[in-house]
Tab-separated table of C-alpha atoms in Angstrom:
chain	number	residue	atom	x	y	z
Z	140	MET	CA	0.057	-0.023	-0.010
Z	141	PRO	CA	1.383	3.517	-0.830
Z	142	VAL	CA	2.310	5.547	2.149
Z	143	PRO	CA	1.740	9.166	1.067
Z	144	ASN	CA	1.013	10.320	4.668
Z	145	MET	CA	4.601	9.439	5.737
Z	146	ARG	CA	5.700	11.912	3.181
Z	147	VAL	CA	3.645	14.574	5.067
Z	148	TRP	CA	5.131	13.508	8.411
Z	149	ILE	CA	8.614	13.813	7.110
Z	150	SER	CA	8.037	17.355	5.733
Z	151	VAL	CA	6.652	18.545	9.042
Z	152	VAL	CA	8.812	16.673	11.416
Z	153	ALA	CA	11.491	19.459	11.844
Z	154	GLU	CA	8.741	21.813	13.007
Z	155	LEU	CA	7.256	19.281	15.301
Z	156	PHE	CA	10.565	18.722	17.085
Z	157	ALA	CA	11.173	22.447	17.220
Z	158	VAL	CA	8.012	22.742	19.160
Z	159	ALA	CA	8.855	19.817	21.465
Z	160	ALA	CA	12.312	21.330	22.226
Z	161	ALA	CA	10.982	24.757	22.999
Z	162	ALA	CA	8.391	23.307	25.362
Z	163	CYS	CA	10.911	21.110	27.378
Z	164	GLY	CA	14.232	22.720	26.721
Z	165	GLY	CA	15.307	19.941	24.464
Z	166	ASN	CA	17.947	19.715	21.621
Z	167	GLY	CA	15.765	17.733	19.048
Z	168	ASN	CA	16.579	14.263	20.519
Z	169	HIS	CA	13.134	13.811	22.035
Z	170	ALA	CA	9.911	11.851	21.587
Z	171	ALA	CA	7.193	13.563	19.714
Z	172	ALA	CA	5.375	16.283	21.667
Z	173	GLY	CA	2.629	14.959	23.809
Z	174	THR	CA	3.909	11.393	23.924
Z	175	ALA	CA	4.191	9.944	27.327
Z	176	ILE	CA	7.152	7.726	27.930
Z	177	ASP	CA	7.018	7.182	31.661
Z	178	ALA	CA	6.158	3.590	31.710
Z	179	ALA	CA	8.054	1.366	34.043
Z	180	PRO	CA	11.326	0.128	32.540
Z	181	ALA	CA	11.558	-3.449	31.327
Z	182	PRO	CA	13.550	-5.897	33.280
Z	183	ASP	CA	17.205	-6.228	32.436
Z	184	THR	CA	20.203	-8.243	33.623
Z	185	PRO	CA	21.272	-6.897	36.998
Z	186	ALA	CA	24.780	-5.375	37.173
Z	187	PRO	CA	27.015	-4.236	40.026
Z	188	ASP	CA	27.287	-0.580	40.991
Z	189	GLY	CA	29.346	1.395	38.469
Z	190	VAL	CA	29.223	-1.199	35.684
Z	191	MET	CA	27.373	-0.535	32.353
Z	192	PRO	CA	25.861	-3.856	31.245
Z	193	ASP	CA	25.820	-2.698	27.601
Z	194	ALA	CA	27.765	-5.084	25.325
Z	195	ALA	CA	29.682	-4.111	22.354
Z	196	PRO	CA	27.418	-3.113	19.376
Z	197	PRO	CA	26.521	-6.090	17.375
Z	198	PRO	CA	26.929	-6.598	13.643
Z	199	CYS	CA	24.146	-5.517	11.307
Z	200	SER	CA	21.016	-7.407	11.961
Z	201	TYR	CA	19.645	-6.140	8.629
Z	202	THR	CA	21.144	-4.273	5.854
Z	203	GLU	CA	19.228	-1.942	3.413
Z	204	ARG	CA	18.315	-3.949	0.139
Z	205	ALA	CA	15.659	-1.749	-1.572
Z	206	ASP	CA	16.978	1.841	-1.817
Z	207	ALA	CA	15.106	2.441	-4.949
Z	208	SER	CA	11.540	1.621	-3.410
Z	209	ASN	CA	11.860	2.107	0.456
Z	210	ASP	CA	11.786	5.946	0.495
Z	211	PRO	CA	8.492	7.230	2.071
Z	212	THR	CA	9.065	10.678	0.642
Z	213	ALA	CA	9.087	9.445	-2.966
Z	214	ASP	CA	6.119	9.972	-5.256
Z	215	PRO	CA	3.236	8.012	-4.010
Z	216	ALA	CA	2.505	6.749	-7.542
Z	217	THR	CA	5.699	4.653	-7.126
Z	218	ASP	CA	4.131	2.751	-4.232
Z	219	PRO	CA	7.111	3.118	-1.773
Z	220	ARG	CA	7.138	0.396	0.902
Z	221	PRO	CA	9.121	-0.172	4.154
Z	222	GLU	CA	11.533	-2.923	3.861
Z	223	PRO	CA	10.209	-6.146	5.667
Z	224	THR	CA	13.122	-6.848	8.017
Z	225	LEU	CA	11.405	-9.534	10.136
Z	226	ILE	CA	13.275	-8.120	13.025
Z	227	THR	CA	11.780	-8.346	16.503
Z	228	VAL	CA	12.882	-5.627	18.903
Z	229	GLY	CA	12.818	-5.615	22.684
Z	230	ALA	CA	14.543	-8.915	23.608
Z	231	ARG	CA	18.131	-8.078	22.447
Z	232	PRO	CA	19.908	-5.258	20.457
Z	233	GLN	CA	19.093	-5.195	16.760
Z	234	THR	CA	21.023	-3.025	14.329
Z	235	LEU	CA	19.723	-1.668	10.971
Z	236	CYS	CA	22.422	-0.658	8.559
Z	237	GLY	CA	21.857	1.424	5.400
Z	238	THR	CA	23.078	4.433	3.345
Z	239	ILE	CA	21.913	7.975	2.848
Z	240	ASP	CA	22.191	8.126	-1.045
Z	241	ARG	CA	22.481	10.706	-3.581
Z	242	GLY	CA	19.793	11.178	-6.238
Z	243	HIS	CA	16.605	11.091	-3.993
Z	244	PHE	CA	16.602	14.859	-3.168
Z	245	ASN	CA	13.092	16.138	-2.724
Z	246	ALA	CA	13.001	19.897	-2.898
Z	247	ASP	CA	9.379	20.088	-1.443
Z	248	THR	CA	10.484	18.543	1.874
Z	249	ARG	CA	14.162	19.188	1.586
Z	250	THR	CA	14.703	15.421	2.221
Z	251	VAL	CA	18.128	14.157	0.817
Z	252	ASP	CA	17.037	10.551	1.264
Z	253	ALA	CA	14.793	8.469	3.481
Z	254	ASP	CA	14.656	4.699	4.162
Z	255	ALA	CA	11.936	2.866	5.897
Z	256	TYR	CA	12.129	-0.404	7.648
Z	257	ARG	CA	9.392	-2.517	9.201
Z	258	VAL	CA	10.027	-4.053	12.701
Z	259	THR	CA	7.845	-5.846	15.267
Z	260	ALA	CA	7.613	-5.655	19.045
Z	261	GLU	CA	6.125	-8.933	20.372
Z	262	ALA	CA	5.636	-7.383	23.886
Z	263	PRO	CA	5.624	-3.976	25.417
Z	264	ALA	CA	9.130	-2.763	25.406
Z	265	ASP	CA	11.240	0.100	26.813
Z	266	LEU	CA	13.986	0.793	24.215
Z	267	LEU	CA	17.166	2.719	23.713
Z	268	VAL	CA	17.607	3.859	20.083
Z	269	ARG	CA	21.301	4.799	19.095
Z	270	PHE	CA	22.105	6.049	15.569
Z	271	SER	CA	25.323	7.182	13.816
Z	272	GLY	CA	26.451	8.278	10.422
Z	273	VAL	CA	28.963	10.931	9.177
Z	274	PRO	CA	27.668	13.414	6.566
Z	275	GLU	CA	30.189	15.057	4.184
Z	276	ALA	CA	32.357	17.674	5.871
Z	277	GLY	CA	31.000	21.197	5.833
Z	278	VAL	CA	27.441	20.203	4.850
Z	279	MET	CA	24.768	20.748	7.705
Z	280	VAL	CA	22.526	17.753	7.362
Z	281	GLU	CA	19.637	17.006	9.871
Z	282	PHE	CA	20.075	13.199	10.316
Z	283	SER	CA	17.056	11.763	12.109
Z	284	VAL	CA	15.339	8.466	13.063
Z	285	PHE	CA	11.620	8.320	13.374
Z	286	VAL	CA	9.075	5.611	14.454
Z	287	PHE	CA	5.779	5.420	12.965
Z	288	THR	CA	2.618	3.273	13.248
Z	289	THR	CA	1.732	1.194	10.284
Z	290	ASP	CA	-1.804	2.464	9.852
Z	291	ASP	CA	-3.012	3.641	6.531
Z	292	ASN	CA	-2.661	7.190	7.970
Z	293	PRO	CA	0.782	6.499	9.897
Z	294	THR	CA	1.293	8.469	13.030
Z	295	LEU	CA	4.643	9.655	14.292
Z	296	LEU	CA	5.272	8.139	17.740
Z	297	TYR	CA	8.877	8.996	18.574
Z	298	GLY	CA	12.013	10.116	17.040
Z	299	GLY	CA	15.329	11.992	17.386
Z	300	SER	CA	17.769	14.099	15.404
Z	301	ASN	CA	21.392	14.855	15.471
Z	302	ASN	CA	22.426	18.036	17.247
Z	303	PRO	CA	24.210	20.841	15.396
Z	304	ILE	CA	26.968	20.434	17.959
Z	305	ILE	CA	27.150	16.609	17.743
Z	306	ARG	CA	26.560	15.933	14.149
Z	307	ASP	CA	27.588	12.317	13.737
Z	308	HIS	CA	25.412	10.374	16.202
Z	309	GLY	CA	22.401	10.651	18.564
Z	310	ALA	CA	20.245	8.675	20.894
Z	311	PHE	CA	16.867	8.617	22.415
Z	312	LEU	CA	14.461	6.560	24.574
Z	313	LEU	CA	10.947	5.134	23.673
Z	314	SER	CA	8.393	2.879	24.965
Z	315	LEU	CA	6.320	0.717	22.451
Z	316	PRO	CA	3.354	-1.447	23.118
Z	317	ALA	CA	3.254	-4.807	21.242
Z	318	GLY	CA	2.784	-4.161	17.521
Z	319	THR	CA	4.303	-3.433	14.161
Z	320	TYR	CA	6.196	-0.088	13.342
Z	321	ASP	CA	8.184	1.522	10.749
Z	322	VAL	CA	11.470	2.973	11.427
Z	323	VAL	CA	12.324	5.781	9.099
Z	324	VAL	CA	15.930	6.966	8.726
Z	325	ALA	CA	16.011	10.452	7.062
Z	326	ALA	CA	18.360	13.186	6.104
Z	327	ARG	CA	17.235	16.776	5.382
Z	328	GLY	CA	19.298	19.627	3.986
Z	329	PRO	CA	19.291	22.539	1.559
Z	330	ALA	CA	20.500	20.456	-1.351
Z	331	ASP	CA	21.634	16.886	-2.479
Z	332	LEU	CA	24.764	15.607	-1.061
Z	333	GLU	CA	27.991	15.327	-3.052
Z	334	THR	CA	28.915	11.989	-1.211
Z	335	ALA	CA	26.689	9.362	0.153
Z	336	PHE	CA	27.143	8.200	3.811
Z	337	ASP	CA	26.599	4.921	5.618
Z	338	TYR	CA	24.534	4.844	8.848
Z	339	LYS	CA	23.603	2.326	11.628
Z	340	VAL	CA	20.570	2.365	13.908
Z	341	GLN	CA	20.692	0.114	17.043
Z	342	ILE	CA	17.439	-0.607	18.922
Z	343	ALA	CA	18.310	-2.066	22.181
Z	344	PRO	CA	16.420	-3.008	25.439
Z	345	ASP	CA	16.516	-0.458	28.199
Z	346	GLY	CA	15.972	-1.321	31.773
Z	347	PRO	CA	16.613	-0.110	35.343
Z	348	ALA	CA	19.904	-2.036	35.520
Z	349	ARG	CA	21.518	0.093	32.650
Z	350	CYS	CA	23.203	2.867	34.546
Z	351	ALA	CA	21.338	1.983	37.699
Z	352	ALA	CA	21.526	4.485	40.697
Z	353	ILE	CA	24.940	4.284	42.134
Z	354	THR	CA	25.008	3.535	45.944
Z	355	ALA	CA	28.797	3.523	46.396
Z	356	PRO	CA	30.363	6.688	47.964
Z	357	ALA	CA	29.984	9.794	45.795
Z	358	ASN	CA	32.815	10.656	43.325
Z	359	TYR	CA	32.105	14.343	44.031
Z	360	THR	CA	29.881	16.342	46.459
Z	361	GLU	CA	28.691	19.788	45.924
Z	362	SER	CA	30.594	22.368	47.954
Z	363	ALA	CA	28.790	23.734	50.846
Z	364	ASP	CA	28.231	27.273	49.586
Z	365	GLY	CA	28.697	26.875	45.859
Z	366	THR	CA	31.970	27.494	44.118
Z	367	GLY	CA	33.312	31.118	43.862
Z	368	ALA	CA	32.141	34.136	45.462
Z	369	ASP	CA	28.399	34.578	45.954
Z	370	PRO	CA	27.580	38.332	46.054
Z	371	ASP	CA	23.862	37.615	45.950
Z	372	GLY	CA	23.893	35.100	48.862
Z	373	GLY	CA	21.671	32.140	49.086
Z	374	ASN	CA	23.982	29.402	47.492
Z	375	HIS	CA	24.049	30.921	44.018
Z	376	GLY	CA	27.743	30.615	43.433
Z	377	ASN	CA	27.511	27.686	41.130
Z	378	ASP	CA	24.398	28.538	39.119
Z	379	VAL	CA	26.274	29.482	36.013
Z	380	ILE	CA	23.222	29.268	33.682
Z	381	ALA	CA	19.812	30.904	34.043
Z	382	VAL	CA	16.908	29.112	32.250
Z	383	ASP	CA	13.765	31.038	31.198
Z	384	PHE	CA	11.674	29.508	28.494
Z	385	ASP	CA	9.750	32.877	28.075
Z	386	LEU	CA	13.070	34.319	26.770
Z	387	ASP	CA	14.897	33.893	23.518
Z	388	PRO	CA	17.385	32.405	24.003
Z	389	ALA	CA	16.000	30.398	27.055
Z	390	PHE	CA	19.516	29.605	28.249
Z	391	GLN	CA	21.804	32.474	29.382
Z	392	LEU	CA	24.789	32.913	31.508
Z	393	THR	CA	23.981	34.290	34.919
Z	394	ALA	CA	24.712	37.979	35.375
Z	395	SER	CA	27.106	37.412	38.139
Z	396	THR	CA	30.747	37.105	36.737
Z	397	ALA	CA	31.467	35.275	39.993
Z	398	ASP	CA	29.580	32.287	39.177
Z	399	ALA	CA	31.589	29.207	38.361
Z	400	ALA	CA	30.876	25.433	37.836
Z	401	GLU	CA	32.089	23.042	40.506
Z	402	PRO	CA	35.458	21.750	39.471
Z	403	THR	CA	34.684	18.073	39.881
Z	404	GLY	CA	37.875	16.843	38.060
Z	405	ILE	CA	35.794	13.886	36.732
Z	406	THR	CA	36.352	12.410	33.465
Z	407	ILE	CA	33.528	9.963	32.438
Z	408	ASP	CA	34.756	6.817	30.478
Z	409	THR	CA	32.872	3.901	29.083
Z	410	VAL	CA	33.648	1.551	32.013
Z	411	ALA	CA	32.861	2.882	35.411
Z	412	ALA	CA	29.642	4.873	36.387
Z	413	ILE	CA	30.164	7.979	38.627
Z	414	ARG	CA	27.986	9.586	41.341
Z	415	ILE	CA	27.529	13.316	42.060
Z	416	THR	CA	25.609	14.426	45.204
Z	417	GLY	CA	24.175	17.764	45.965
Z	418	SER	CA	21.322	19.791	47.405
Z	419	ILE	CA	18.826	22.297	45.909
Z	420	ALA	CA	18.200	24.929	48.411
Z	421	ASP	CA	14.877	26.865	49.048
Z	422	VAL	CA	16.086	29.965	47.406
Z	423	ASP	CA	14.569	31.721	44.382
Z	424	ALA	CA	16.291	32.821	41.089
Z	425	ASP	CA	15.147	35.271	38.570
Z	426	ASP	CA	14.032	32.679	36.038
Z	427	ASP	CA	11.973	29.438	35.792
Z	428	TYR	CA	13.962	27.799	38.662
Z	429	LEU	CA	15.033	28.085	42.420
Z	430	ASP	CA	18.482	26.909	43.380
Z	431	ARG	CA	20.673	25.733	40.423
Z	432	ASP	CA	23.959	23.729	40.645
Z	433	THR	CA	26.421	23.315	37.846
Z	434	TYR	CA	29.263	20.760	37.444
Z	435	LEU	CA	32.208	20.631	35.250
Z	436	ILE	CA	32.898	17.182	33.871
Z	437	ARG	CA	34.922	15.851	30.800
Z	438	THR	CA	34.345	12.980	28.547
Z	439	GLY	CA	36.872	10.378	27.930
Z	440	PRO	CA	38.334	9.633	24.465
Z	441	ALA	CA	35.883	6.964	23.739
Z	442	THR	CA	32.734	8.457	25.314
Z	443	GLY	CA	30.054	9.482	22.961
Z	444	GLU	CA	27.098	9.164	25.043
Z	445	LEU	CA	25.919	9.867	28.670
Z	446	THR	CA	23.030	8.271	30.621
Z	447	LEU	CA	22.087	10.372	33.581
Z	448	ARG	CA	19.792	9.242	36.393
Z	449	LEU	CA	18.799	11.966	38.767
Z	450	GLY	CA	16.987	10.884	42.005
Z	451	TRP	CA	15.741	12.695	45.116
Z	452	ALA	CA	13.363	11.945	48.091
Z	453	SER	CA	10.179	14.043	47.896
Z	454	PRO	CA	7.719	13.904	45.063
Z	455	ARG	CA	6.658	17.357	45.645
Z	456	ALA	CA	10.087	18.652	44.577
Z	457	ASP	CA	10.595	18.992	40.836
Z	458	LEU	CA	14.233	18.606	39.905
Z	459	ASN	CA	15.548	18.673	36.364
Z	460	TYR	CA	19.017	18.510	34.692
Z	461	LEU	CA	20.454	19.907	31.487
Z	462	VAL	CA	23.679	19.228	29.734
Z	463	PHE	CA	25.713	22.031	28.038
Z	464	PRO	CA	29.087	22.324	26.349
Z	465	ALA	CA	31.321	24.094	28.892
Z	466	ASP	CA	31.781	27.394	27.235
Z	467	PRO	CA	31.991	30.479	29.623
Z	468	THR	CA	32.227	32.873	26.700
Z	469	GLY	CA	30.046	31.711	23.784
Z	470	GLU	CA	26.423	31.258	23.232
Z	471	VAL	CA	24.865	28.656	25.673
Z	472	GLY	CA	23.760	25.601	23.618
Z	473	GLU	CA	22.002	22.667	25.126
Z	474	VAL	CA	22.909	19.029	24.092
Z	475	GLY	CA	20.548	17.225	26.317
Z	476	ASP	CA	18.100	17.154	29.244
Z	477	SER	CA	16.043	15.118	31.553
Z	478	LEU	CA	13.043	13.555	29.865
Z	479	ARG	CA	11.619	10.519	31.570
Z	480	PHE	CA	10.046	11.668	34.886
Z	481	ASP	CA	8.996	9.089	37.497
Z	482	GLY	CA	7.939	11.036	40.539
Z	483	THR	CA	11.411	11.341	42.117
Z	484	GLU	CA	13.733	10.455	39.243
Z	485	GLU	CA	14.554	11.924	35.921
Z	486	TYR	CA	16.478	9.751	33.462
Z	487	ASN	CA	17.640	10.191	29.880
Z	488	VAL	CA	20.516	9.495	27.507
Z	489	VAL	CA	22.488	12.358	25.830
Z	490	ALA	CA	24.815	12.363	22.772
Z	491	VAL	CA	28.179	13.960	23.528
Z	492	LYS	CA	31.571	14.548	21.887
Z	493	PRO	CA	34.568	12.474	23.162
Z	494	SER	CA	37.354	14.353	24.998
Z	495	SER	CA	35.307	17.310	25.679
Z	496	ALA	CA	34.079	19.465	28.577
Z	497	TYR	CA	30.482	19.763	29.628
Z	498	TRP	CA	28.477	21.473	32.298
Z	499	ILE	CA	25.831	19.282	34.043
Z	500	TRP	CA	23.262	21.594	35.529
Z	501	VAL	CA	20.762	20.627	38.080
Z	502	GLY	CA	17.930	22.843	39.143
Z	503	GLY	CA	14.689	22.798	41.198
Z	504	HIS	CA	11.854	24.129	39.173
Z	505	ASP	CA	9.686	26.903	40.489
Z	506	GLY	CA	6.902	25.609	42.666
Z	507	SER	CA	9.077	22.902	44.221
Z	508	VAL	CA	8.399	22.339	47.847
Z	509	ASP	CA	10.091	20.240	50.641
Z	510	LEU	CA	13.318	22.004	49.926
Z	511	PRO	CA	16.217	21.860	50.553
Z	512	ALA	CA	16.258	18.590	48.594
Z	513	THR	CA	19.263	16.407	48.449
Z	514	TYR	CA	19.818	14.577	45.255
Z	515	ASP	CA	21.949	11.845	43.727
Z	516	LEU	CA	23.197	11.931	40.061
Z	517	SER	CA	24.385	8.766	38.531
Z	518	ILE	CA	26.214	9.130	35.056
Z	519	CYS	CA	27.404	6.422	32.761
Z	520	GLY	CA	29.376	6.769	29.502
Z	521	ALA	CA	29.101	4.638	26.288
Z	522	PRO	CA	30.832	4.771	23.095
Z	523	VAL	CA	29.451	6.003	19.732
Z	524	LEU	CA	27.681	3.261	17.753
Z	525	ARG	CA	30.075	2.679	14.870
């Protein structure tokens, strides 16, 4: 059956994710706006504190075979169809491999190429989707992965795009009921590419044992008064970034030049998880948040992804985290944030660059009560899918 409505979804998906990002402070690596993904995670193999249970990425479970007919942005008269992969997702990692080719550029949707694959979830599944591909140097390509229903009028359920700061890979979480779905890999840009590029999409089980909350002693604890001088008083010395979604840009360095991120000295590798502890004070700031804490960390030479699990005690406190490149002089650009909320926990996966400095920002949203609130932040590193 032709899938013309998928063509419509691809054409509007950039606007959809722009709206979602503005609403929750995201960077594009998010589920579709209005989609709840707070279901309880599926069971996973337990792992000791500080150990990531992820195995090395498997080889391709399925490789693209029908490039001339699997493009949902093609002319509906050509009857484009998703490739029938016969892959079942949810029980173990599955990897789709393909190529963003030249010669498929659609000027109406600015789509360079799109490939559709049909997969099945035999049971409800919480999943981690990782994708990687290296567009040609100097060309800004929005490289995305989307998950659609297989109805006659397909609905976009989830998806994520690369970040302008991290162009060659991304990751996002999703929860799927049992059913059949179409995974669409797409690249959008101003013109056709000069050079095709290969990609991989890994769909892996995600459970509470993957980067579980660390109970070992903290690798770093917030300093008592915040780092640096605090002319405003009230534990604001480590705020660094003001977050106000009524402003453009929503993320700005705080006015106080004395603000500084906590110098944790931590480098996050792909082996051991780390734990940071701190406290959100009952003090207000002139933005959407109360107290805000910022920590300076570095990624190791093989680290291309961070999983962050933020936990606290009272469900009446609303804590969030954001991840920014550590740049005290330039524009504040976010690469990821907390997404999955479960009462007293925020959890998400964020794509990052290896061997780079980042600020991890924790804030108590306006309206939070039962403050001060002590929190634990567990962070795990993983390599880029290659």
